[in-house]
């Protein structure tokens, strides 16, 4: 039998050594080709015309957590119990081989078992052949899951930035439109407007900062700091930690600024012995509510104003219009009180 094979080889012009050399050359070429494919950092598959996997690189096995023996020789749509049977991919590959064309960076999103959601850019090309006839296709896969997530995060942050700027400009416009000039000097107008504008600026700084676990407490301290003429002028009682969104920060800062300004002009903070006390609590539930209390004491006797001033209008605007909350003002003789109720977009965190 061996002699017959040797005679046949010699009859075709090859010796047994020639066949061994030929096999070694082919084997070496295959190993080198596979080595080249394995150096490609992105997952890659070589498919035949029936979409059977002829070869795959290490990046493919690692990215999709599969083994070589479960991949090579398998139909693409049978891999991993059908995890690659994706409608978008069927459409993609159906356009490549019949038309001998290429599809580049076709975006596909798919939730794979065990490894989760992947966002990929697929490129499929027919393999070049000198005779212009090829039945193989190269499918390269770029995993852009992390990049896609970062892009989504950037869009969310940019959207929040636009929203904040829109709120800020709207608030400044409202301040300018509603600030009255009747009966006051230019200097008084300037002082009133710039004071309120500074409250907006401070609130905006706080909204863009990482105010962390004590978001509302930091806001109260910052908004009332200019009015603290003595350590006990404005008493801030400890309250639950609350995370605020930018719209809430803006409106509540304006509210506190107006309450403190009115207290300095007409209320308890207009005399050395007067104080204002701030406390808050949160009612949990499907729609959490922030209850904020402002109470003045030690000041001159309080009388209810005969007309609604701009400060009162601004408080109502900031809370009722902007936040959908409500303000109850009580002009007690012994000290002004205000109770503010605001629906929160985020729940308070337990201490």
mmCIF file of C-alpha atoms in Angstrom:
data_model
loop_
_atom_site.group_PDB
_atom_site.id
_atom_site.type_symbol
_atom_site.label_atom_id
_atom_site.label_comp_id
_atom_site.label_asym_id
_atom_site.label_seq_id
_atom_site.Cartn_x
_atom_site.Cartn_y
_atom_site.Cartn_z
ATOM 1 C CA UNK A 1 0.000 0.000 0.000
ATOM 2 C CA UNK A 2 2.781 2.384 0.939
ATOM 3 C CA UNK A 3 4.569 1.430 -2.231
ATOM 4 C CA UNK A 4 1.461 2.295 -4.261
ATOM 5 C CA UNK A 5 1.277 5.764 -2.691
ATOM 6 C CA UNK A 6 4.965 6.348 -3.308
ATOM 7 C CA UNK A 7 4.629 5.231 -6.967
ATOM 8 C CA UNK A 8 1.617 7.552 -7.374
ATOM 9 C CA UNK A 9 3.531 10.454 -5.907
ATOM 10 C CA UNK A 10 6.495 9.846 -8.136
ATOM 11 C CA UNK A 11 4.217 9.458 -11.135
ATOM 12 C CA UNK A 12 2.934 12.967 -10.482
ATOM 13 C CA UNK A 13 6.413 14.361 -10.171
ATOM 14 C CA UNK A 14 6.560 14.540 -6.345
ATOM 15 C CA UNK A 15 8.545 12.476 -3.867
ATOM 16 C CA UNK A 16 7.433 11.629 -0.314
ATOM 17 C CA UNK A 17 9.805 14.330 0.910
ATOM 18 C CA UNK A 18 8.182 16.816 -1.489
ATOM 19 C CA UNK A 19 4.770 16.166 0.081
ATOM 20 C CA UNK A 20 6.153 16.629 3.573
ATOM 21 C CA UNK A 21 7.753 19.882 2.504
ATOM 22 C CA UNK A 22 4.510 21.003 0.894
ATOM 23 C CA UNK A 23 2.512 20.159 4.035
ATOM 24 C CA UNK A 24 5.059 21.990 6.190
ATOM 25 C CA UNK A 25 4.855 25.061 3.945
ATOM 26 C CA UNK A 26 1.069 25.029 4.037
ATOM 27 C CA UNK A 27 1.064 24.493 7.784
ATOM 28 C CA UNK A 28 3.557 27.310 8.302
ATOM 29 C CA UNK A 29 1.504 29.617 6.100
ATOM 30 C CA UNK A 30 -1.659 28.796 8.022
ATOM 31 C CA UNK A 31 0.035 29.421 11.372
ATOM 32 C CA UNK A 32 1.454 32.699 10.130
ATOM 33 C CA UNK A 33 -1.907 33.797 8.739
ATOM 34 C CA UNK A 34 -3.645 32.909 12.008
ATOM 35 C CA UNK A 35 -0.936 34.778 13.887
ATOM 36 C CA UNK A 36 -1.584 37.872 11.803
ATOM 37 C CA UNK A 37 -5.319 37.604 12.469
ATOM 38 C CA UNK A 38 -4.733 37.116 16.206
ATOM 39 C CA UNK A 39 -2.720 40.325 16.419
ATOM 40 C CA UNK A 40 -5.754 42.343 15.323
ATOM 41 C CA UNK A 41 -7.100 43.924 18.551
ATOM 42 C CA UNK A 42 -10.746 43.875 17.454
ATOM 43 C CA UNK A 43 -12.842 40.683 17.200
ATOM 44 C CA UNK A 44 -12.796 39.119 13.747
ATOM 45 C CA UNK A 45 -14.427 36.166 11.987
ATOM 46 C CA UNK A 46 -13.799 34.516 8.614
ATOM 47 C CA UNK A 47 -17.034 33.087 7.180
ATOM 48 C CA UNK A 48 -17.703 30.961 4.111
ATOM 49 C CA UNK A 49 -20.607 31.459 1.729
ATOM 50 C CA UNK A 50 -22.877 29.453 4.045
ATOM 51 C CA UNK A 51 -21.895 31.709 6.981
ATOM 52 C CA UNK A 52 -19.976 28.907 8.678
ATOM 53 C CA UNK A 53 -17.084 30.127 10.812
ATOM 54 C CA UNK A 54 -13.781 29.140 9.209
ATOM 55 C CA UNK A 55 -11.548 31.125 11.531
ATOM 56 C CA UNK A 56 -11.706 33.546 14.453
ATOM 57 C CA UNK A 57 -9.139 35.554 16.355
ATOM 58 C CA UNK A 58 -8.339 35.663 20.048
ATOM 59 C CA UNK A 59 -10.067 39.015 20.492
ATOM 60 C CA UNK A 60 -13.354 37.418 19.419
ATOM 61 C CA UNK A 61 -13.059 34.593 21.950
ATOM 62 C CA UNK A 62 -12.128 36.988 24.740
ATOM 63 C CA UNK A 63 -14.703 39.691 24.020
ATOM 64 C CA UNK A 64 -17.660 37.344 23.711
ATOM 65 C CA UNK A 65 -16.483 34.772 26.284
ATOM 66 C CA UNK A 66 -16.587 31.752 23.959
ATOM 67 C CA UNK A 67 -14.197 28.863 23.265
ATOM 68 C CA UNK A 68 -12.526 27.979 19.980
ATOM 69 C CA UNK A 69 -14.084 24.505 19.789
ATOM 70 C CA UNK A 70 -17.548 26.014 20.209
ATOM 71 C CA UNK A 71 -16.931 28.455 17.371
ATOM 72 C CA UNK A 72 -14.886 27.055 14.490
ATOM 73 C CA UNK A 73 -17.011 25.041 12.077
ATOM 74 C CA UNK A 74 -20.273 26.347 13.529
ATOM 75 C CA UNK A 75 -22.873 28.365 11.651
ATOM 76 C CA UNK A 76 -22.745 32.000 12.720
ATOM 77 C CA UNK A 77 -26.381 32.054 13.856
ATOM 78 C CA UNK A 78 -25.890 28.889 15.930
ATOM 79 C CA UNK A 79 -23.051 30.293 18.002
ATOM 80 C CA UNK A 80 -23.750 30.472 21.721
ATOM 81 C CA UNK A 81 -27.247 29.024 21.414
ATOM 82 C CA UNK A 82 -28.265 31.613 18.853
ATOM 83 C CA UNK A 83 -26.806 34.736 20.450
ATOM 84 C CA UNK A 84 -25.603 35.965 17.055
ATOM 85 C CA UNK A 85 -28.973 35.437 15.383
ATOM 86 C CA UNK A 86 -29.608 39.170 15.271
ATOM 87 C CA UNK A 87 -32.070 40.618 12.713
ATOM 88 C CA UNK A 88 -29.773 43.565 11.919
ATOM 89 C CA UNK A 89 -26.879 41.182 11.363
ATOM 90 C CA UNK A 90 -28.934 38.953 9.056
ATOM 91 C CA UNK A 91 -29.767 41.997 6.963
ATOM 92 C CA UNK A 92 -26.147 43.096 6.945
ATOM 93 C CA UNK A 93 -24.675 39.790 5.817
ATOM 94 C CA UNK A 94 -27.447 39.184 3.329
ATOM 95 C CA UNK A 95 -26.254 42.250 1.437
ATOM 96 C CA UNK A 96 -22.562 41.366 1.371
ATOM 97 C CA UNK A 97 -21.890 37.993 -0.252
ATOM 98 C CA UNK A 98 -24.530 38.039 -3.026
ATOM 99 C CA UNK A 99 -23.450 41.482 -4.213
ATOM 100 C CA UNK A 100 -19.717 41.070 -3.473
ATOM 101 C CA UNK A 101 -19.880 44.402 -1.742
ATOM 102 C CA UNK A 102 -18.772 45.744 1.634
ATOM 103 C CA UNK A 103 -20.665 47.177 4.556
ATOM 104 C CA UNK A 104 -18.649 49.434 6.853
ATOM 105 C CA UNK A 105 -19.327 50.427 10.470
ATOM 106 C CA UNK A 106 -22.888 49.141 10.669
ATOM 107 C CA UNK A 107 -24.063 49.802 14.217
ATOM 108 C CA UNK A 108 -25.659 46.888 16.052
ATOM 109 C CA UNK A 109 -26.847 46.771 19.663
ATOM 110 C CA UNK A 110 -27.502 43.405 21.256
ATOM 111 C CA UNK A 111 -27.891 41.929 24.732
ATOM 112 C CA UNK A 112 -25.673 38.848 24.924
ATOM 113 C CA UNK A 113 -26.169 36.152 27.569
ATOM 114 C CA UNK A 114 -23.562 36.222 30.338
ATOM 115 C CA UNK A 115 -21.744 39.356 29.069
ATOM 116 C CA UNK A 116 -24.619 41.822 28.825
ATOM 117 C CA UNK A 117 -25.389 44.517 26.297
ATOM 118 C CA UNK A 118 -22.865 45.278 23.575
ATOM 119 C CA UNK A 119 -22.818 48.134 21.106
ATOM 120 C CA UNK A 120 -20.786 47.203 18.035
ATOM 121 C CA UNK A 121 -19.694 48.543 14.676
ATOM 122 C CA UNK A 122 -19.653 45.697 12.133
ATOM 123 C CA UNK A 123 -17.696 45.750 8.898
ATOM 124 C CA UNK A 124 -18.128 42.923 6.376
ATOM 125 C CA UNK A 125 -16.014 42.493 3.251
ATOM 126 C CA UNK A 126 -15.492 39.726 0.733
ATOM 127 C CA UNK A 127 -11.951 38.371 0.938
ATOM 128 C CA UNK A 128 -9.763 39.490 -1.956
ATOM 129 C CA UNK A 129 -8.876 36.796 -4.480
ATOM 130 C CA UNK A 130 -6.482 37.259 -7.450
ATOM 131 C CA UNK A 131 -8.968 35.431 -9.693
ATOM 132 C CA UNK A 132 -11.696 37.835 -8.578
ATOM 133 C CA UNK A 133 -13.661 34.927 -7.182
ATOM 134 C CA UNK A 134 -14.071 34.614 -3.450
ATOM 135 C CA UNK A 135 -16.471 32.671 -1.306
ATOM 136 C CA UNK A 136 -15.116 33.955 2.001
ATOM 137 C CA UNK A 137 -16.133 36.979 3.991
ATOM 138 C CA UNK A 138 -14.236 38.849 6.685
ATOM 139 C CA UNK A 139 -16.417 40.149 9.505
ATOM 140 C CA UNK A 140 -14.697 42.581 11.857
ATOM 141 C CA UNK A 141 -16.359 43.793 15.033
ATOM 142 C CA UNK A 142 -15.451 46.963 16.928
ATOM 143 C CA UNK A 143 -16.791 46.964 20.473
ATOM 144 C CA UNK A 144 -17.876 50.552 21.196
ATOM 145 C CA UNK A 145 -19.913 49.785 24.308
ATOM 146 C CA UNK A 146 -17.812 51.989 26.591
ATOM 147 C CA UNK A 147 -17.535 54.732 24.002
ATOM 148 C CA UNK A 148 -21.276 54.669 23.418
ATOM 149 C CA UNK A 149 -21.910 54.877 27.165
ATOM 150 C CA UNK A 150 -19.565 57.863 27.493
ATOM 151 C CA UNK A 151 -21.243 59.583 24.548
ATOM 152 C CA UNK A 152 -24.640 59.035 26.160
ATOM 153 C CA UNK A 153 -23.324 60.445 29.448
ATOM 154 C CA UNK A 154 -21.926 63.475 27.613
ATOM 155 C CA UNK A 155 -25.265 64.072 25.879
ATOM 156 C CA UNK A 156 -27.047 63.828 29.229
ATOM 157 C CA UNK A 157 -24.634 66.294 30.871
ATOM 158 C CA UNK A 158 -24.829 68.650 27.897
ATOM 159 C CA UNK A 159 -28.621 68.454 27.952
ATOM 160 C CA UNK A 160 -28.623 69.258 31.665
ATOM 161 C CA UNK A 161 -26.285 72.194 30.988
ATOM 162 C CA UNK A 162 -28.607 73.603 28.343
ATOM 163 C CA UNK A 163 -31.559 73.139 30.664
ATOM 164 C CA UNK A 164 -29.765 74.925 33.512
ATOM 165 C CA UNK A 165 -28.728 77.821 31.296
ATOM 166 C CA UNK A 166 -32.291 78.146 30.019
ATOM 167 C CA UNK A 167 -33.594 78.264 33.588
ATOM 168 C CA UNK A 168 -30.892 80.728 34.607
ATOM 169 C CA UNK A 169 -31.584 83.121 31.736
ATOM 170 C CA UNK A 170 -35.318 82.854 32.318
ATOM 171 C CA UNK A 171 -34.853 83.654 35.970
ATOM 172 C CA UNK A 172 -32.632 86.677 35.272
ATOM 173 C CA UNK A 173 -35.172 87.923 32.729
ATOM 174 C CA UNK A 174 -37.960 87.539 35.289
ATOM 175 C CA UNK A 175 -35.922 89.508 37.839
ATOM 176 C CA UNK A 176 -35.371 92.317 35.353
ATOM 177 C CA UNK A 177 -39.001 92.422 34.196
ATOM 178 C CA UNK A 178 -40.532 92.298 37.658
ATOM 179 C CA UNK A 179 -38.218 94.669 39.527
ATOM 180 C CA UNK A 180 -40.258 97.806 40.045
ATOM 181 C CA UNK A 181 -38.813 101.290 39.778
ATOM 182 C CA UNK A 182 -41.751 103.318 41.110
ATOM 183 C CA UNK A 183 -40.990 105.277 44.255
ATOM 184 C CA UNK A 184 -37.339 104.225 44.576
ATOM 185 C CA UNK A 185 -34.057 105.788 43.541
ATOM 186 C CA UNK A 186 -31.729 104.369 40.926
ATOM 187 C CA UNK A 187 -29.296 103.379 43.667
ATOM 188 C CA UNK A 188 -32.007 101.509 45.566
ATOM 189 C CA UNK A 189 -33.065 99.745 42.370
ATOM 190 C CA UNK A 190 -29.489 98.837 41.597
ATOM 191 C CA UNK A 191 -28.896 97.491 45.111
ATOM 192 C CA UNK A 192 -32.077 95.422 45.086
ATOM 193 C CA UNK A 193 -31.550 93.992 41.608
ATOM 194 C CA UNK A 194 -27.850 93.218 42.045
ATOM 195 C CA UNK A 195 -28.508 91.579 45.406
ATOM 196 C CA UNK A 196 -31.066 89.243 43.865
ATOM 197 C CA UNK A 197 -28.849 88.635 40.866
ATOM 198 C CA UNK A 198 -25.971 87.695 43.193
ATOM 199 C CA UNK A 199 -28.274 85.179 44.887
ATOM 200 C CA UNK A 200 -28.903 83.632 41.457
ATOM 201 C CA UNK A 201 -25.161 83.566 40.700
ATOM 202 C CA UNK A 202 -24.393 81.894 44.039
ATOM 203 C CA UNK A 203 -27.159 79.373 43.460
ATOM 204 C CA UNK A 204 -25.815 78.651 40.003
ATOM 205 C CA UNK A 205 -22.330 78.040 41.417
ATOM 206 C CA UNK A 206 -23.794 75.641 43.934
ATOM 207 C CA UNK A 207 -25.840 73.878 41.259
ATOM 208 C CA UNK A 208 -22.703 73.209 39.215
ATOM 209 C CA UNK A 209 -20.667 72.080 42.219
ATOM 210 C CA UNK A 210 -20.687 68.648 43.815
ATOM 211 C CA UNK A 211 -22.849 69.487 46.801
ATOM 212 C CA UNK A 212 -22.845 65.847 47.967
ATOM 213 C CA UNK A 213 -24.792 64.476 50.890
ATOM 214 C CA UNK A 214 -25.645 67.833 52.457
ATOM 215 C CA UNK A 215 -26.971 69.560 49.341
ATOM 216 C CA UNK A 216 -29.780 71.522 50.978
ATOM 217 C CA UNK A 217 -27.842 72.367 54.144
ATOM 218 C CA UNK A 218 -25.028 73.761 51.994
ATOM 219 C CA UNK A 219 -27.539 75.834 50.049
ATOM 220 C CA UNK A 220 -29.105 77.289 53.216
ATOM 221 C CA UNK A 221 -25.713 78.174 54.683
ATOM 222 C CA UNK A 222 -24.508 79.788 51.484
ATOM 223 C CA UNK A 223 -27.704 81.757 50.803
ATOM 224 C CA UNK A 224 -27.880 83.183 54.328
ATOM 225 C CA UNK A 225 -24.162 83.796 54.916
ATOM 226 C CA UNK A 226 -24.240 87.480 53.799
ATOM 227 C CA UNK A 227 -26.880 88.171 56.445
ATOM 228 C CA UNK A 228 -25.077 86.515 59.364
ATOM 229 C CA UNK A 229 -23.997 89.591 61.305
ATOM 230 C CA UNK A 230 -23.395 87.439 64.405
ATOM 231 C CA UNK A 231 -23.059 83.668 65.007
ATOM 232 C CA UNK A 232 -26.652 83.364 66.254
ATOM 233 C CA UNK A 233 -28.298 85.817 63.864
ATOM 234 C CA UNK A 234 -29.629 83.055 61.625
ATOM 235 C CA UNK A 235 -29.917 79.653 63.300
ATOM 236 C CA UNK A 236 -29.854 76.674 60.952
ATOM 237 C CA UNK A 237 -31.168 73.529 62.601
ATOM 238 C CA UNK A 238 -29.769 70.186 61.352
ATOM 239 C CA UNK A 239 -32.091 68.434 58.917
ATOM 240 C CA UNK A 240 -32.183 65.404 56.624
ATOM 241 C CA UNK A 241 -29.810 65.210 53.677
ATOM 242 C CA UNK A 242 -31.519 66.222 50.448
ATOM 243 C CA UNK A 243 -30.169 66.181 46.913
ATOM 244 C CA UNK A 244 -31.568 69.006 44.827
ATOM 245 C CA UNK A 245 -31.796 69.502 41.098
ATOM 246 C CA UNK A 246 -30.645 72.808 39.595
ATOM 247 C CA UNK A 247 -34.163 74.268 39.300
ATOM 248 C CA UNK A 248 -34.795 73.645 43.002
ATOM 249 C CA UNK A 249 -31.444 75.140 43.974
ATOM 250 C CA UNK A 250 -32.129 78.340 42.026
ATOM 251 C CA UNK A 251 -35.635 78.891 43.366
ATOM 252 C CA UNK A 252 -34.881 78.002 46.987
ATOM 253 C CA UNK A 253 -31.809 80.251 46.969
ATOM 254 C CA UNK A 254 -33.946 83.153 45.773
ATOM 255 C CA UNK A 255 -36.534 82.347 48.426
ATOM 256 C CA UNK A 256 -33.971 82.377 51.246
ATOM 257 C CA UNK A 257 -32.387 85.564 49.906
ATOM 258 C CA UNK A 258 -35.768 87.334 49.869
ATOM 259 C CA UNK A 259 -36.724 86.142 53.360
ATOM 260 C CA UNK A 260 -33.374 87.279 54.758
ATOM 261 C CA UNK A 261 -33.508 90.600 52.896
ATOM 262 C CA UNK A 262 -37.007 91.352 54.215
ATOM 263 C CA UNK A 263 -35.916 90.365 57.730
ATOM 264 C CA UNK A 264 -32.993 92.797 57.550
ATOM 265 C CA UNK A 265 -35.179 95.628 56.227
ATOM 266 C CA UNK A 266 -38.332 95.210 58.265
ATOM 267 C CA UNK A 267 -38.172 92.133 60.470
ATOM 268 C CA UNK A 268 -36.170 90.502 63.242
ATOM 269 C CA UNK A 269 -32.767 90.998 61.628
ATOM 270 C CA UNK A 270 -33.256 94.771 61.616
ATOM 271 C CA UNK A 271 -32.328 94.877 65.318
ATOM 272 C CA UNK A 272 -29.246 93.399 67.083
ATOM 273 C CA UNK A 273 -31.241 91.014 69.303
ATOM 274 C CA UNK A 274 -33.374 89.584 66.514
ATOM 275 C CA UNK A 275 -32.914 86.095 65.116
ATOM 276 C CA UNK A 276 -34.285 83.904 62.332
ATOM 277 C CA UNK A 277 -34.548 80.134 62.696
ATOM 278 C CA UNK A 278 -34.532 77.749 59.727
ATOM 279 C CA UNK A 279 -35.538 74.118 59.903
ATOM 280 C CA UNK A 280 -36.709 71.536 57.395
ATOM 281 C CA UNK A 281 -37.996 68.005 57.108
ATOM 282 C CA UNK A 282 -38.950 65.672 54.295
ATOM 283 C CA UNK A 283 -42.176 63.741 53.962
ATOM 284 C CA UNK A 284 -41.334 60.504 52.173
ATOM 285 C CA UNK A 285 -43.708 58.766 49.796
ATOM 286 C CA UNK A 286 -44.423 58.385 46.113
ATOM 287 C CA UNK A 287 -43.976 62.158 45.819
ATOM 288 C CA UNK A 288 -41.552 63.371 48.529
ATOM 289 C CA UNK A 289 -42.186 66.849 49.925
ATOM 290 C CA UNK A 290 -39.691 69.278 51.420
ATOM 291 C CA UNK A 291 -41.184 71.314 54.295
ATOM 292 C CA UNK A 292 -39.112 74.395 55.049
ATOM 293 C CA UNK A 293 -39.807 76.653 58.028
ATOM 294 C CA UNK A 294 -38.550 80.247 58.513
ATOM 295 C CA UNK A 295 -39.356 81.798 61.914
ATOM 296 C CA UNK A 296 -38.269 85.201 63.185
ATOM 297 C CA UNK A 297 -38.177 86.360 66.799
ATOM 298 C CA UNK A 298 -36.778 89.198 68.890
ATOM 299 C CA UNK A 299 -37.552 91.884 66.352
ATOM 300 C CA UNK A 300 -39.952 94.818 66.242
ATOM 301 C CA UNK A 301 -43.699 94.146 66.316
ATOM 302 C CA UNK A 302 -44.887 92.756 63.001
ATOM 303 C CA UNK A 303 -47.714 94.272 61.015
ATOM 304 C CA UNK A 304 -49.209 92.721 57.926
ATOM 305 C CA UNK A 305 -48.485 94.834 54.840
ATOM 306 C CA UNK A 306 -51.406 96.542 53.189
ATOM 307 C CA UNK A 307 -50.189 95.630 49.690
ATOM 308 C CA UNK A 308 -48.224 92.827 48.125
ATOM 309 C CA UNK A 309 -44.607 93.823 47.600
ATOM 310 C CA UNK A 310 -42.183 92.615 44.975
ATOM 311 C CA UNK A 311 -40.392 90.392 47.484
ATOM 312 C CA UNK A 312 -43.595 88.522 48.209
ATOM 313 C CA UNK A 313 -44.330 88.234 44.499
ATOM 314 C CA UNK A 314 -40.839 86.886 43.866
ATOM 315 C CA UNK A 315 -41.217 84.270 46.610
ATOM 316 C CA UNK A 316 -44.491 83.117 45.095
ATOM 317 C CA UNK A 317 -42.932 83.094 41.628
ATOM 318 C CA UNK A 318 -39.916 81.061 42.753
ATOM 319 C CA UNK A 319 -41.890 78.466 44.705
ATOM 320 C CA UNK A 320 -45.368 78.226 43.196
ATOM 321 C CA UNK A 321 -44.556 78.875 39.542
ATOM 322 C CA UNK A 322 -41.086 77.345 39.254
ATOM 323 C CA UNK A 323 -41.429 74.389 41.613
ATOM 324 C CA UNK A 324 -45.138 73.780 41.877
ATOM 325 C CA UNK A 325 -45.018 74.327 45.639
ATOM 326 C CA UNK A 326 -46.800 76.684 47.984
ATOM 327 C CA UNK A 327 -45.883 79.345 50.551
ATOM 328 C CA UNK A 328 -47.850 80.199 53.681
ATOM 329 C CA UNK A 329 -46.888 83.509 55.336
ATOM 330 C CA UNK A 330 -47.980 84.347 58.872
ATOM 331 C CA UNK A 331 -47.474 87.915 60.107
ATOM 332 C CA UNK A 332 -47.514 87.183 63.839
ATOM 333 C CA UNK A 333 -46.950 90.225 66.047
ATOM 334 C CA UNK A 334 -44.031 88.534 67.836
ATOM 335 C CA UNK A 335 -42.327 87.455 64.640
ATOM 336 C CA UNK A 336 -42.885 86.719 60.952
ATOM 337 C CA UNK A 337 -43.219 83.055 59.912
ATOM 338 C CA UNK A 338 -43.162 81.324 56.541
ATOM 339 C CA UNK A 339 -43.924 77.687 55.783
ATOM 340 C CA UNK A 340 -42.798 76.460 52.367
ATOM 341 C CA UNK A 341 -43.781 73.131 50.838
ATOM 342 C CA UNK A 342 -41.936 71.961 47.733
ATOM 343 C CA UNK A 343 -42.327 68.654 45.828
ATOM 344 C CA UNK A 344 -38.884 67.119 45.324
ATOM 345 C CA UNK A 345 -37.721 65.538 42.086
ATOM 346 C CA UNK A 346 -35.316 63.354 44.081
ATOM 347 C CA UNK A 347 -36.020 61.684 47.388
ATOM 348 C CA UNK A 348 -34.081 62.619 50.518
ATOM 349 C CA UNK A 349 -31.472 60.107 51.605
ATOM 350 C CA UNK A 350 -31.838 58.643 55.113
ATOM 351 C CA UNK A 351 -29.227 59.743 57.634
#
